[in-house]
Tab-separated table of C-alpha atoms and ligand atoms in Angstrom:
chain	number	residue	atom	x	y	z
A	1	MET	CA	14.700	-3.125	-12.679
A	2	LEU	CA	11.443	-1.739	-11.326
A	3	VAL	CA	10.976	1.827	-9.629
A	4	LEU	CA	7.960	2.265	-7.650
A	5	ALA	CA	6.848	5.456	-5.917
A	6	HIS	CA	4.644	4.892	-2.773
A	7	ILE	CA	2.148	6.653	-0.702
A	8	SER	CA	-0.249	5.616	2.063
A	9	ASP	CA	-3.004	6.548	4.182
A	10	LEU	CA	-4.466	9.762	2.569
A	11	HIS	CA	-7.520	9.617	4.715
A	12	LEU	CA	-9.484	11.973	2.273
A	13	ASP	CA	-12.516	13.265	4.281
A	14	GLY	CA	-13.372	16.354	1.946
A	15	SER	CA	-11.295	18.696	4.423
A	16	PRO	CA	-9.021	21.344	2.670
A	17	ARG	CA	-6.257	20.049	4.851
A	18	ALA	CA	-6.348	16.344	3.604
A	19	THR	CA	-6.793	17.391	-0.171
A	20	GLU	CA	-3.989	20.000	0.199
A	21	ARG	CA	-1.721	17.344	1.420
A	22	ALA	CA	-2.488	14.698	-1.188
A	23	GLU	CA	-2.181	17.134	-3.850
A	24	ARG	CA	0.986	18.277	-2.619
A	25	VAL	CA	2.667	14.829	-2.813
A	26	ARG	CA	0.822	14.151	-6.065
A	27	ASP	CA	2.195	17.240	-7.636
A	28	ARG	CA	5.743	16.151	-6.481
A	29	LEU	CA	5.214	12.753	-8.318
A	30	TRP	CA	3.703	14.054	-11.262
A	31	ARG	CA	6.602	16.457	-11.970
A	32	LEU	CA	9.413	13.940	-11.311
A	33	PRO	CA	11.920	14.620	-14.262
A	34	GLY	CA	12.763	11.068	-14.407
A	35	ARG	CA	10.366	7.781	-14.876
A	36	VAL	CA	8.952	5.702	-12.126
A	37	ASP	CA	7.039	2.804	-13.131
A	38	ALA	CA	4.073	2.878	-10.840
A	39	LEU	CA	2.777	4.451	-8.076
A	40	LEU	CA	1.523	2.185	-5.072
A	41	VAL	CA	-1.237	3.674	-2.775
A	42	THR	CA	-1.395	1.390	0.368
A	43	GLY	CA	-4.794	1.984	1.657
A	44	ASP	CA	-6.875	4.261	3.795
A	45	VAL	CA	-7.483	6.216	0.745
A	46	ALA	CA	-10.670	7.471	2.208
A	47	ASP	CA	-11.221	8.361	5.896
A	48	HIS	CA	-14.987	7.264	6.190
A	49	GLY	CA	-15.474	5.129	3.114
A	50	ALA	CA	-17.598	7.399	1.622
A	51	GLU	CA	-18.413	7.767	-2.274
A	52	ALA	CA	-17.456	11.434	-2.423
A	53	GLU	CA	-14.250	10.503	-0.725
A	54	TYR	CA	-13.501	8.278	-3.455
A	55	GLU	CA	-14.394	10.269	-6.190
A	56	GLU	CA	-12.136	12.877	-4.878
A	57	ALA	CA	-9.323	10.303	-4.701
A	58	ALA	CA	-10.081	9.408	-8.167
A	59	ALA	CA	-9.639	13.049	-9.421
A	60	ILE	CA	-6.582	13.791	-7.161
A	61	LEU	CA	-4.622	10.362	-8.465
A	62	GLY	CA	-5.668	11.179	-12.025
A	63	LEU	CA	-7.941	8.219	-12.438
A	64	ARG	CA	-10.480	9.611	-14.377
A	65	ASP	CA	-8.892	12.085	-17.079
A	66	GLY	CA	-5.706	9.721	-17.468
A	67	SER	CA	-3.603	12.737	-16.232
A	68	ALA	CA	-1.258	10.041	-14.086
A	69	PRO	CA	2.153	9.808	-15.953
A	70	PHE	CA	2.285	6.178	-14.666
A	71	PRO	CA	0.023	3.378	-13.575
A	72	VAL	CA	-1.439	4.080	-10.044
A	73	LEU	CA	-2.154	0.754	-8.030
A	74	THR	CA	-4.266	0.894	-5.079
A	75	CYS	CA	-5.381	-1.425	-2.247
A	76	PRO	CA	-8.146	-0.806	0.490
A	77	GLY	CA	-7.354	-0.248	4.345
A	78	ASN	CA	-9.315	-0.570	7.380
A	79	HIS	CA	-10.851	2.988	6.687
A	80	ASP	CA	-12.048	1.973	3.164
A	81	SER	CA	-15.161	0.690	1.941
A	82	ARG	CA	-15.159	-1.964	-1.057
A	83	ALA	CA	-18.205	-1.112	-2.873
A	84	PRO	CA	-17.605	2.667	-3.403
A	85	TYR	CA	-13.721	1.899	-3.447
A	86	ARG	CA	-14.381	-0.498	-6.394
A	87	LYS	CA	-16.622	1.636	-8.286
A	88	ALA	CA	-14.407	4.999	-7.974
A	89	LEU	CA	-10.888	3.877	-8.055
A	90	LEU	CA	-11.290	0.658	-10.147
A	91	ASP	CA	-14.499	1.313	-12.216
A	92	ARG	CA	-15.547	-2.107	-11.499
A	93	PRO	CA	-18.910	-3.186	-10.211
A	94	ALA	CA	-19.924	-3.082	-6.785
A	95	ALA	CA	-19.201	-6.356	-4.851
A	96	ASP	CA	-18.547	-7.224	-1.213
A	97	GLY	CA	-15.402	-9.576	-1.840
A	98	PRO	CA	-11.832	-8.835	-1.436
A	99	VAL	CA	-10.087	-6.274	-4.024
A	100	ASN	CA	-6.918	-7.673	-5.427
A	101	ASP	CA	-5.041	-6.593	-8.488
A	102	LEU	CA	-2.033	-7.636	-10.325
A	103	ARG	CA	0.184	-5.734	-12.464
A	104	VAL	CA	3.082	-7.266	-14.223
A	105	PHE	CA	6.174	-5.196	-15.381
A	106	ASP	CA	9.260	-5.907	-17.148
A	107	GLY	CA	11.303	-5.620	-13.878
A	108	GLY	CA	8.825	-7.637	-11.653
A	109	ALA	CA	5.186	-8.059	-10.796
A	110	VAL	CA	3.201	-6.343	-8.130
A	111	LEU	CA	0.377	-8.070	-6.377
A	112	MET	CA	-1.880	-5.199	-4.514
A	113	CYS	CA	-3.773	-7.452	-1.786
A	114	ASP	CA	-6.855	-6.386	0.198
A	115	SER	CA	-6.210	-7.058	3.677
A	116	SER	CA	-9.095	-5.117	5.223
A	117	ILE	CA	-12.075	-6.465	7.209
A	118	PRO	CA	-15.281	-5.088	6.541
A	119	GLY	CA	-16.243	-3.585	9.975
A	120	SER	CA	-12.768	-4.176	11.696
A	121	ASP	CA	-9.557	-2.210	12.100
A	122	GLU	CA	-7.678	-5.216	11.988
A	123	GLY	CA	-6.363	-7.048	8.808
A	124	GLU	CA	-6.505	-10.278	7.410
A	125	LEU	CA	-5.557	-11.984	3.963
A	126	ASP	CA	-8.601	-14.313	3.433
A	127	GLU	CA	-8.869	-17.401	1.651
A	128	GLU	CA	-9.891	-15.799	-1.471
A	129	THR	CA	-7.034	-13.648	-1.227
A	130	TYR	CA	-4.449	-16.226	-0.617
A	131	ASP	CA	-6.081	-18.567	-3.596
A	132	TRP	CA	-5.729	-15.290	-5.638
A	133	ILE	CA	-2.056	-14.578	-4.648
A	134	GLU	CA	-1.110	-18.363	-5.460
A	135	ALA	CA	-2.974	-18.427	-8.609
A	136	SER	CA	-1.107	-14.988	-9.706
A	137	LEU	CA	2.261	-16.520	-8.957
A	138	ASP	CA	1.682	-19.681	-10.599
A	139	GLY	CA	0.737	-17.647	-13.761
A	140	LEU	CA	3.787	-15.738	-13.563
A	141	ASP	CA	5.995	-19.056	-13.222
A	142	GLU	CA	4.391	-20.249	-16.351
A	143	PHE	CA	4.809	-16.964	-18.370
A	144	ASP	CA	8.279	-16.495	-17.441
A	145	GLY	CA	9.243	-20.269	-17.845
A	146	LEU	CA	10.580	-22.495	-15.333
A	147	ASP	CA	13.933	-20.970	-15.043
A	148	GLY	CA	12.409	-17.425	-15.403
A	149	GLY	CA	11.794	-16.187	-11.976
A	150	ARG	CA	10.531	-12.400	-12.264
A	151	PRO	CA	10.455	-11.235	-8.897
A	152	ALA	CA	7.149	-10.151	-7.235
A	153	LEU	CA	6.273	-7.561	-4.319
A	154	LEU	CA	2.999	-8.173	-2.173
A	155	ALA	CA	1.603	-4.887	-1.263
A	156	PHE	CA	-1.306	-4.455	1.457
A	157	HIS	CA	-2.403	-2.431	4.223
A	158	HIS	CA	-1.440	-3.951	7.526
A	159	PRO	CA	1.804	-4.815	8.623
A	160	PRO	CA	2.165	-8.464	9.457
A	161	VAL	CA	4.654	-7.673	12.481
A	162	ALA	CA	4.706	-5.360	15.637
A	163	LEU	CA	6.426	-2.078	14.896
A	164	HIS	CA	6.915	-1.165	18.589
A	165	HIS	CA	3.966	1.516	18.944
A	166	PRO	CA	0.653	0.234	20.528
A	167	LEU	CA	-1.755	1.746	17.988
A	168	PRO	CA	-0.580	0.003	14.787
A	169	ASP	CA	0.640	-3.034	16.672
A	170	SER	CA	-3.078	-3.708	18.021
A	171	TYR	CA	-4.440	-3.655	14.584
A	172	ARG	CA	-2.175	-5.689	12.407
A	173	LEU	CA	-2.464	-8.355	10.297
A	174	ARG	CA	-4.127	-11.692	11.689
A	175	ASP	CA	-2.259	-14.958	11.301
A	176	PRO	CA	1.009	-14.042	10.183
A	177	GLU	CA	2.243	-17.418	10.419
A	178	ARG	CA	-0.111	-18.226	7.371
A	179	LEU	CA	1.691	-15.523	5.263
A	180	ALA	CA	5.390	-16.620	6.598
A	181	ALA	CA	4.290	-20.081	5.168
A	182	LEU	CA	3.216	-18.988	1.921
A	183	LEU	CA	6.768	-16.871	1.751
A	184	ASP	CA	8.694	-20.138	2.614
A	185	ARG	CA	6.986	-21.786	-0.424
A	186	ARG	CA	7.767	-18.907	-2.705
A	187	PRO	CA	11.031	-17.616	-2.997
A	188	GLY	CA	10.117	-15.323	-5.904
A	189	ILE	CA	8.372	-12.759	-3.612
A	190	ALA	CA	11.115	-10.397	-2.708
A	191	GLY	CA	9.464	-8.149	-0.328
A	192	LEU	CA	6.353	-6.855	1.127
A	193	ILE	CA	5.126	-3.393	1.220
A	194	THR	CA	2.396	-2.043	3.702
A	195	GLY	CA	1.077	1.228	5.116
A	196	HIS	CA	-1.395	1.723	8.068
A	197	ALA	CA	1.257	2.587	10.559
A	198	HIS	CA	1.604	6.348	9.507
A	199	THR	CA	5.330	5.880	10.046
A	200	PRO	CA	8.251	5.147	7.470
A	201	ALA	CA	9.791	1.981	8.747
A	202	ALA	CA	11.928	-0.800	7.444
A	203	THR	CA	11.937	-4.188	8.998
A	204	VAL	CA	12.134	-8.030	7.980
A	205	PHE	CA	9.176	-10.379	8.067
A	206	ALA	CA	9.772	-14.084	7.525
A	207	GLY	CA	13.241	-13.389	5.763
A	208	ARG	CA	11.929	-10.663	3.487
A	209	PRO	CA	12.491	-7.121	3.622
A	210	LEU	CA	9.110	-5.229	4.718
A	211	ALA	CA	8.793	-1.385	4.070
A	212	VAL	CA	6.083	0.470	5.520
A	213	GLY	CA	5.208	3.566	3.952
A	214	PRO	CA	4.788	6.968	5.683
A	215	GLY	CA	1.411	8.525	5.944
A	216	VAL	CA	0.103	11.356	3.640
A	217	THR	CA	-2.263	12.808	6.468
A	218	TRP	CA	-0.357	12.712	9.635
A	219	THR	CA	2.822	10.795	11.336
A	220	LEU	CA	2.744	8.774	14.181
A	221	ARG	CA	4.515	9.784	17.143
A	222	LEU	CA	6.734	7.279	18.550
A	223	PRO	CA	6.380	6.121	22.260
A	224	TRP	CA	9.694	7.932	22.882
A	225	GLU	CA	8.893	11.029	20.850
A	226	GLY	CA	5.902	12.197	22.934
A	227	GLU	CA	2.399	11.262	24.257
A	228	GLN	CA	0.307	12.712	21.574
A	229	LEU	CA	-0.426	10.184	18.854
A	230	ALA	CA	-0.637	12.114	15.591
A	231	ASP	CA	1.864	14.733	14.515
A	232	ARG	CA	-0.153	16.495	12.213
A	233	ASP	CA	2.704	19.163	11.459
A	234	ALA	CA	5.012	16.606	10.064
A	235	PRO	CA	5.476	16.868	6.403
A	236	VAL	CA	3.759	14.559	3.754
A	237	GLY	CA	5.619	11.396	3.482
A	238	LEU	CA	6.564	9.324	0.229
A	239	ALA	CA	8.761	6.423	-0.441
A	240	TYR	CA	10.316	4.784	-3.498
A	241	HIS	CA	11.102	1.286	-3.741
A	242	VAL	CA	13.694	-0.052	-6.478
A	243	LEU	CA	13.545	-3.957	-7.199
A	244	ASP	CA	16.620	-4.676	-9.212
A	245	ASP	CA	17.343	-7.705	-11.569
A	246	ALA	CA	18.531	-9.967	-8.812
A	247	GLY	CA	15.469	-9.341	-6.692
A	248	ARG	CA	16.702	-7.116	-4.178
A	249	LEU	CA	14.458	-4.354	-2.824
A	250	THR	CA	15.954	-1.068	-1.549
A	251	SER	CA	13.521	1.555	-0.044
A	252	HIS	CA	13.986	5.300	-0.009
A	253	PHE	CA	11.896	7.809	2.135
A	254	ARG	CA	11.316	11.456	1.552
A	255	THR	CA	9.292	14.497	2.628
A	256	VAL	CA	7.370	16.723	0.905
A	257	MET	CA	7.221	20.294	2.547
B	1	LIG	FE1	-4.475	5.271	8.288
B	2	LIG	FE1	-5.100	1.849	8.459
């Protein structure tokens, strides 16, 4: 069994408000009395993609001093910038290509995929990322043996389906048919985890569960909840995802006052 905590859309911008909200959810997670296997952060870590914003993120998420009690896995969003993201969050040399990261746990594998398109708010898994996903899954199959079948989760920023709000729906993942075709070929992918929409949501895509994490910075008002887009008074959101040994994904959603 794999237990994952999940936060998204911190939008750190140097403001005390953004810092306080990120620290609030971090404190909740760091003080959990029971163990989770990892924390997933599904993009829009920084608001402007500035180096200082990633330095702050690395400090808050305990990436520098090793204070995180479990692995912290991230992927970029449309507000992120790959070069400073790589340098501060992953301690990798600056490069322009997608930032993809595989982590294998006893209970399953997590593929953190880069769906960002530099200069655009839309999302895309590019050629290099699809190749990396296929190679990663091939590697798992080999490792686990032919009858093994360790389940895997794909995490990335942009939901591949409409969530019935005009804002996230107009900047979603391009070419969802290609992702659906991948899922058809890969029954070991147990589910998809995304961010970007700033609203906790659960749906299906190509027959797999799709869980959308709530936003740390603000919550999207749905069309029937009022006209103003961002509810900045809503509490900070947090999700937990449980992947059981049968490959079934269960998602729980929390708020942190
Ligand atoms: Fe966002
Ligand atoms: Fe986003």
